[in-house]
Coordinates of C-alpha atoms in Angstrom, one line a residue:
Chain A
X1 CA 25.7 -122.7 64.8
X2 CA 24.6 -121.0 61.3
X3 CA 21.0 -122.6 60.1
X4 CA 20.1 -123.5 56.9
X5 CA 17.9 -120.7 56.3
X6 CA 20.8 -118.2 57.4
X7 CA 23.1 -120.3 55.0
X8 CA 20.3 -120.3 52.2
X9 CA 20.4 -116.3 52.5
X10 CA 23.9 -115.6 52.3
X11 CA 24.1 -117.8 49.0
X12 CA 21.3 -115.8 47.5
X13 CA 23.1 -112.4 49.2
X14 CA 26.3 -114.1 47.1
X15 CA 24.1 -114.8 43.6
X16 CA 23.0 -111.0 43.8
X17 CA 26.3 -109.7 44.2
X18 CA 28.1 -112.0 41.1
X19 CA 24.7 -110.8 39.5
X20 CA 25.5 -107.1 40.3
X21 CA 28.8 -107.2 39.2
X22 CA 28.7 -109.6 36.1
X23 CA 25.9 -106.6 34.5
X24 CA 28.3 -103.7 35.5
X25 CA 30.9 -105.3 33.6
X26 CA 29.2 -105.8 30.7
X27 CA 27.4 -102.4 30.8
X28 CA 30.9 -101.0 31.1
X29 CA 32.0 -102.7 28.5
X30 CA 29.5 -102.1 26.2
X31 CA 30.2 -98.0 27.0
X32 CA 33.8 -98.3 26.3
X33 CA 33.8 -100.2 22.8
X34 CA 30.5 -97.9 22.5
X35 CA 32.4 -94.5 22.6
X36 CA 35.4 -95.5 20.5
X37 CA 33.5 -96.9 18.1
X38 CA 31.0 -94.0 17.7
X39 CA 33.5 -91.6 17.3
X40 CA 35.0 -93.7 15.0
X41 CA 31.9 -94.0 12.5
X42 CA 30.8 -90.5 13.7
X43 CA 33.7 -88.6 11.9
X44 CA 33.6 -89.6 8.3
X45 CA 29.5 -88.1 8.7
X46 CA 30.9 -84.6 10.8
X47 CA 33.5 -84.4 7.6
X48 CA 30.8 -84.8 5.2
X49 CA 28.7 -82.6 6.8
X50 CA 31.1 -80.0 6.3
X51 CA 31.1 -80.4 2.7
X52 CA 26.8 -80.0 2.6
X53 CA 27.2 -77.0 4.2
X54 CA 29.7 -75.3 2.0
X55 CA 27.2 -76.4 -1.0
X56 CA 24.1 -75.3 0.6
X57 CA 25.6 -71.6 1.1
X58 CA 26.4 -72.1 -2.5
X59 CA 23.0 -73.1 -3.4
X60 CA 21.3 -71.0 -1.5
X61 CA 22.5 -67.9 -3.7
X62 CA 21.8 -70.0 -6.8
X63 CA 18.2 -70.5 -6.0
X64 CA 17.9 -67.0 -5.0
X65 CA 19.2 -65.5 -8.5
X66 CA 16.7 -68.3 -9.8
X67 CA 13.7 -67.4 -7.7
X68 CA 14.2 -63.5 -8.0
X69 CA 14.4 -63.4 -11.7
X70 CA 11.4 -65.6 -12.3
X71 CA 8.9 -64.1 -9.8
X72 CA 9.6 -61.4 -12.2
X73 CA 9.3 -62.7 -15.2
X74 CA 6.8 -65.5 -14.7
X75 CA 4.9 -64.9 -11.5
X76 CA 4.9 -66.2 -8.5
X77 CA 3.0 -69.2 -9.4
X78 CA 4.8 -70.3 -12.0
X79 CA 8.1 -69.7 -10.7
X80 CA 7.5 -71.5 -7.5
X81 CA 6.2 -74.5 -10.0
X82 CA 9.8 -74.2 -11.3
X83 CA 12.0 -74.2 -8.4
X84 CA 9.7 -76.7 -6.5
X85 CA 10.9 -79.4 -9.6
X86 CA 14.4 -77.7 -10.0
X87 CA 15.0 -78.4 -6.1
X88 CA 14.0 -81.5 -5.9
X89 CA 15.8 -82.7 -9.3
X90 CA 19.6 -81.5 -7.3
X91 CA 18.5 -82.8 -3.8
X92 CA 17.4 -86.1 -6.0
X93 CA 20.5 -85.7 -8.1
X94 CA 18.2 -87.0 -11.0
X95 CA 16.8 -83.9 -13.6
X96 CA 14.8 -86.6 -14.9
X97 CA 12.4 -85.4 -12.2
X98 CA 12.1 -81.9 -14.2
X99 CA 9.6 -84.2 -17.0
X100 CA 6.9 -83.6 -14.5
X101 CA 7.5 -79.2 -14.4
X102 CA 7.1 -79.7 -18.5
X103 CA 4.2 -81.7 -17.9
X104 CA 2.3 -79.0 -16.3
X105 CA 3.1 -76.2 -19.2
X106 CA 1.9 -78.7 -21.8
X107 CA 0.4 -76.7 -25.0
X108 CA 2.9 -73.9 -23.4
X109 CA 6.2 -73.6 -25.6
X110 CA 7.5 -70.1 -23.8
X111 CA 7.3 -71.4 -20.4
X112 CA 8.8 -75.0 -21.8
X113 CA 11.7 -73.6 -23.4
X114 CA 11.7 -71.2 -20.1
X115 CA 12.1 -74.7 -17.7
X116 CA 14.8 -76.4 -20.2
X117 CA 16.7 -72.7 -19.7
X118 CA 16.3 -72.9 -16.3
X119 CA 17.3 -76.2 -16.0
X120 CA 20.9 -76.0 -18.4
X121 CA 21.6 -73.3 -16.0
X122 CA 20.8 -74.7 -12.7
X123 CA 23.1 -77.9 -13.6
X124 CA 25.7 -75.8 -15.0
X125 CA 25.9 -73.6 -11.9
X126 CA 25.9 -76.5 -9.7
X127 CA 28.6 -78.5 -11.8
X128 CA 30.3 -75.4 -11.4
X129 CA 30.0 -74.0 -7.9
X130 CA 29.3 -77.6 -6.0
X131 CA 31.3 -80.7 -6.9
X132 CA 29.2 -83.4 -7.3
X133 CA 29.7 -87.1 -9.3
X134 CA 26.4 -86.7 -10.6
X135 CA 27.1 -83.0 -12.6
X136 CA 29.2 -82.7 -15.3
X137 CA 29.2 -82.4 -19.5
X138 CA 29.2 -78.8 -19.2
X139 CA 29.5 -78.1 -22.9
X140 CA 26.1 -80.1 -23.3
X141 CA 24.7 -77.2 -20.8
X142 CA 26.2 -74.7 -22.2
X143 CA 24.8 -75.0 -25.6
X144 CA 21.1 -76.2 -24.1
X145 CA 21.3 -72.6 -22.6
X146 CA 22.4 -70.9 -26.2
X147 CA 19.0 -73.0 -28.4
X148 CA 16.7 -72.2 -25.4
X149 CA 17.1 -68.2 -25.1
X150 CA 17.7 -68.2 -28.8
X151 CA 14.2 -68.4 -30.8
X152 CA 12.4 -64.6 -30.7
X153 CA 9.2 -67.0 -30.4
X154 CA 9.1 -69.3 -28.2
X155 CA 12.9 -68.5 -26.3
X156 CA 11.6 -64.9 -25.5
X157 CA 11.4 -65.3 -21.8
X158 CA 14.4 -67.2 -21.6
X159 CA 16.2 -64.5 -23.7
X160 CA 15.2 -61.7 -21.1
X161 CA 16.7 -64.2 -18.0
X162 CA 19.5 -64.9 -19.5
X163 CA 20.1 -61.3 -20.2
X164 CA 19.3 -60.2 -16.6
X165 CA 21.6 -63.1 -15.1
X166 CA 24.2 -62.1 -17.7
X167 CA 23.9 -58.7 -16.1
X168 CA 24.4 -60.2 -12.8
X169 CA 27.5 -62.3 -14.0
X170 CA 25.7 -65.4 -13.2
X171 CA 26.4 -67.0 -16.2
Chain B
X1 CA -16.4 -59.2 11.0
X2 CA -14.9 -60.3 14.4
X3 CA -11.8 -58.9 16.0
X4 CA -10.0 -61.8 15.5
X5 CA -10.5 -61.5 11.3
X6 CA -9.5 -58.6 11.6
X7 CA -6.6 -59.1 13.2
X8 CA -6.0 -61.4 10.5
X9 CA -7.0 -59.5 7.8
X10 CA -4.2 -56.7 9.0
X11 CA -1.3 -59.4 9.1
X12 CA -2.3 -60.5 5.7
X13 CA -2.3 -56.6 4.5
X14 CA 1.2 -55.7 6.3
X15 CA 2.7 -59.0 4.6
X16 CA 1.4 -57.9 1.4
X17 CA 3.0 -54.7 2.2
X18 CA 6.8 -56.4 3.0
X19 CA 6.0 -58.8 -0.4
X20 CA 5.5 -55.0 -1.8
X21 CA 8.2 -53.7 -0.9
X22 CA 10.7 -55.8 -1.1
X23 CA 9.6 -56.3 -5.0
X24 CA 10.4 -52.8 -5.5
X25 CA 13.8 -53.4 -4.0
X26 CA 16.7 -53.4 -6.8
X27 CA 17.2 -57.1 -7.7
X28 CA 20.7 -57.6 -5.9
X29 CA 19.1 -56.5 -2.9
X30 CA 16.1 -59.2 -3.3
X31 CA 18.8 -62.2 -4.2
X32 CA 20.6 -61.3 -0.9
X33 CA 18.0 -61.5 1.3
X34 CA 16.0 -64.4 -0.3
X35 CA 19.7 -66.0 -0.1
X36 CA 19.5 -65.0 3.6
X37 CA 15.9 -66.8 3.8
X38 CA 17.4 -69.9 2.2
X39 CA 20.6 -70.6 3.7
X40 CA 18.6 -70.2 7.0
X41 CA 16.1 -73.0 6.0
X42 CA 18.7 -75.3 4.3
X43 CA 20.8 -74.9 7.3
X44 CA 17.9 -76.3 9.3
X45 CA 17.6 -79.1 6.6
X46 CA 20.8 -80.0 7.1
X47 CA 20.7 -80.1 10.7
X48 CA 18.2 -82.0 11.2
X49 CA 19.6 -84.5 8.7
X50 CA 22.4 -84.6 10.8
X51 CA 21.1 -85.0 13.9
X52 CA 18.6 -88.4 12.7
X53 CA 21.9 -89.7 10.7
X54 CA 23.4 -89.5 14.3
X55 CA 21.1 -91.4 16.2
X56 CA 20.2 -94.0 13.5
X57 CA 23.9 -94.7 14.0
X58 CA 24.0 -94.3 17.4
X59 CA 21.3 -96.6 18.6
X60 CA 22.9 -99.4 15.5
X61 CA 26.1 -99.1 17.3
X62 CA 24.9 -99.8 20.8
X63 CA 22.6 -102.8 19.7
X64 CA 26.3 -104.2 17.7
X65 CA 28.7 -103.6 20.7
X66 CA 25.8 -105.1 23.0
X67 CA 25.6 -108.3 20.9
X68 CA 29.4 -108.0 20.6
X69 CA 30.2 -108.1 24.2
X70 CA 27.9 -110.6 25.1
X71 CA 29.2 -113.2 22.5
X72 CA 32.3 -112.0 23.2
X73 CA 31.8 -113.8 26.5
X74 CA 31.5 -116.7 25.1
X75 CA 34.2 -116.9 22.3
X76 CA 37.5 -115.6 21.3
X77 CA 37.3 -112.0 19.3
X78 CA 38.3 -113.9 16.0
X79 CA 35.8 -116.6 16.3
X80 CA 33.0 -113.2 16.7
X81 CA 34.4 -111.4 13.8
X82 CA 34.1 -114.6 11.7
X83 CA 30.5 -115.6 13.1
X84 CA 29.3 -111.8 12.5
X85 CA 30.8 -112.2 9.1
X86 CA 29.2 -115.4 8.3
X87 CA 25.7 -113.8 9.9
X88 CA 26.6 -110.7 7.4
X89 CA 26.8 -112.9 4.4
X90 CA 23.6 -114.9 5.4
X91 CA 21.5 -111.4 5.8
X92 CA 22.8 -110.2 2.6
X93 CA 22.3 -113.4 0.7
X94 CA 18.8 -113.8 2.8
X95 CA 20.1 -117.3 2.7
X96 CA 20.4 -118.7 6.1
X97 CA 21.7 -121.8 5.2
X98 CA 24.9 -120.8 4.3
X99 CA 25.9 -120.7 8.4
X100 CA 26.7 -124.7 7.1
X101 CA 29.7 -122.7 6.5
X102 CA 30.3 -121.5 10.3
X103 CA 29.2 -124.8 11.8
X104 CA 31.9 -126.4 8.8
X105 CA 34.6 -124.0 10.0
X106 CA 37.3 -125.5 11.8
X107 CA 39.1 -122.7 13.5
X108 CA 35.8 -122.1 15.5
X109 CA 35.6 -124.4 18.6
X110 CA 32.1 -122.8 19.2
X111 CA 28.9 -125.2 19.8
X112 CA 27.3 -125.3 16.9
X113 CA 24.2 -125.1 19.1
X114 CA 25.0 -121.8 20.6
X115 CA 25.9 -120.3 17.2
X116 CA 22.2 -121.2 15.9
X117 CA 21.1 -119.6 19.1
X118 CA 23.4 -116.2 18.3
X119 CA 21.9 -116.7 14.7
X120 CA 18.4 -116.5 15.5
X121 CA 18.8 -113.9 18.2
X122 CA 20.7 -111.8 16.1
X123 CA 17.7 -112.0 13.1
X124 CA 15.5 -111.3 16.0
X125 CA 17.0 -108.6 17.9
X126 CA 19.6 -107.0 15.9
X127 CA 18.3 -107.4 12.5
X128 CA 15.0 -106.6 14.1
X129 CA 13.1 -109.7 12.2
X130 CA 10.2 -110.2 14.6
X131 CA 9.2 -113.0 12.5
X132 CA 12.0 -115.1 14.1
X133 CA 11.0 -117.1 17.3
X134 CA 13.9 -118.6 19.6
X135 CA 13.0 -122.4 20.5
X136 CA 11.9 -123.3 23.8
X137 CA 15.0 -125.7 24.4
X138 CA 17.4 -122.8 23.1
X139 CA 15.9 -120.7 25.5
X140 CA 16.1 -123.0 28.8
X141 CA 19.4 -124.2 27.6
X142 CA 21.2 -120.9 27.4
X143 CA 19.1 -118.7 30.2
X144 CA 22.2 -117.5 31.2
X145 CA 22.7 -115.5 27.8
X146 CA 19.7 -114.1 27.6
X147 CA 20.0 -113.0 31.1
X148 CA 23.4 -111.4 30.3
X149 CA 21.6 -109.7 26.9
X150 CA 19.0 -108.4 29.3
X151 CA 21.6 -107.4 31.4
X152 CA 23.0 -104.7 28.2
X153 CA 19.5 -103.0 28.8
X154 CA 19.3 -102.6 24.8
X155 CA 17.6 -106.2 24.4
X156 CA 14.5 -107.8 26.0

């Protein structure tokens, strides 16, 4: 004769077995739609990803022209004031940003016409080199470069970049 | 002047020195190693983008599939991917009334009880709005679906 009690235990020996396999099915099936579906939403980011790295290689020379050719014609302060504004105005997509590098060389009209060079040339480059939405209207570059490196007052540090980067076939 | 400023003082002198030397280097040689320098940091950058891109959408993918199965215990697939499309509309509309439309909807044989419940436990858990209680009855009533939520290891 079983008892009650040994009755009462198998039921609750039953309950935790349903128990334990109702959860593994769920955990499994949480890990199978899991891994189809991440490398589902995982493989438009790798592709893109691809993309970021063929611009930063391409960047990375840009801002080295850029950085090189200031420190020596500006300093190191002032140039790092530069290329702090003009990389945050491409990773920002927004050269609105570049407002706040003028604000610092207020009464200065050199080192302003300097950052509007800089900045005609960095966009151009990038709308070059990097295809981005955001870039474009080269022409409208193109001739922001030509009025900023052309006054023998205020455009003569530009002049002396753009002649150094023209040496370098940069532009 | 202690060892240790020294010390210092010598590092800051011998990176003077490189800063030196490397200014007197013609300027194609500068641009290619400051390119080096870069590419090595924005290749960091972009690493570590990409590895907090892929576990933001790791960890969102296990909390969906997790609510996914677990309703999917409950209803047909359909009746899900129109109840996650109504909850969708709600969250972008921040307009929780419009789930009128779910309990309206005629091709889902769902309680309209349990789909509050999944409403409210989705604005708690998935959306992660911890301003949203479960009611006690919802929570005696449907034990069993909290259990199995538990049971996923991604909900409490």
């Amino acid at each position: 004769m079983i008892t009650t009690l040994q009755i009462k235990e198998q039921i609750k020996l039953l309950q935790e077995q349903k128990e334990k396999i109702l959860s593994r099915s769920i955990k499994e099936a949480v890990k199978e739609q899991y891994t189809t579906g991440f490398k589902k939403s995982i493989s438009p980011k790798i592709n893109n990803y691809k993309t970021l790295v063929k611009n930063a290689k391409q960047r990375a020379y840009i801002d080295a022209v850029f950085e090189v050719l200031l420190r020596k014609q500006v300093g190191n302060d002032n140039a790092d004031v530069i290329m702090h504004f003009l990389r945050l105005s491409a990773k920002k997509n927004d050269f609105q940003r570049m407002s706040s590098a003028y604000a610092k060389f207020r009464d200065n009209l050199e080192m302003r016409q300097l950052i509007k060079f800089c900045s005609s040339v960095y966009r151009y480059k990038l709308s070059q080199d990097i295809s981005s939405r955001f870039y474009g209207n080269i022409s409208t570059y193109k001739s922001e470069m030509k009025y900023a490196s052309s006054c023998e007052e205020c455009g003569a540090i530009a002049f002396d970049i753009a002649v150094q980067m023209k040496r370098l076939n940069f532009i | 002047m202690t060892p240790d400023q020294i010390d210092l003082e010598i590092q800051k002198l011998k990176q003077q020195l490189e800063q030196q030397k490397e200014a007197e280097l013609p300027i194609e040689e500068q641009i290619s190693i400051l390119q080096k320098q870069n590419w090595k940091s924005y290749k960091n950058d972009l690493k570590q983008e990409l590895v907090s891109d892929i576990s933001k959408i790791s960890n969102n993918l296990k909390v969906q599939t997790s609510f996914k199965v677990v309703c999917e215990k409950y209803m047909t697939e359909s009746e899900f991917e129109r109840m996650i499309s109504c909850f969708k509309l709600c969250s972008r509309t921040s307009n929780w009334r419009l789930l009128q439309k779910m309990y309206a909807d005629r091709d889902v044989s769902v309680d309209n009880e349990l789909i509050s419940f999944f409403a409210s436990f989705y604005r708690r858990n998935v959306l992660n709005k911890k301003d949203i209680y479960l009611k006690t009855t919802e929570k005696e009533k449907y034990q069993h679906i909290i259990a199995d939520f538990a049971q996923t290891g991604i909900f409490n």
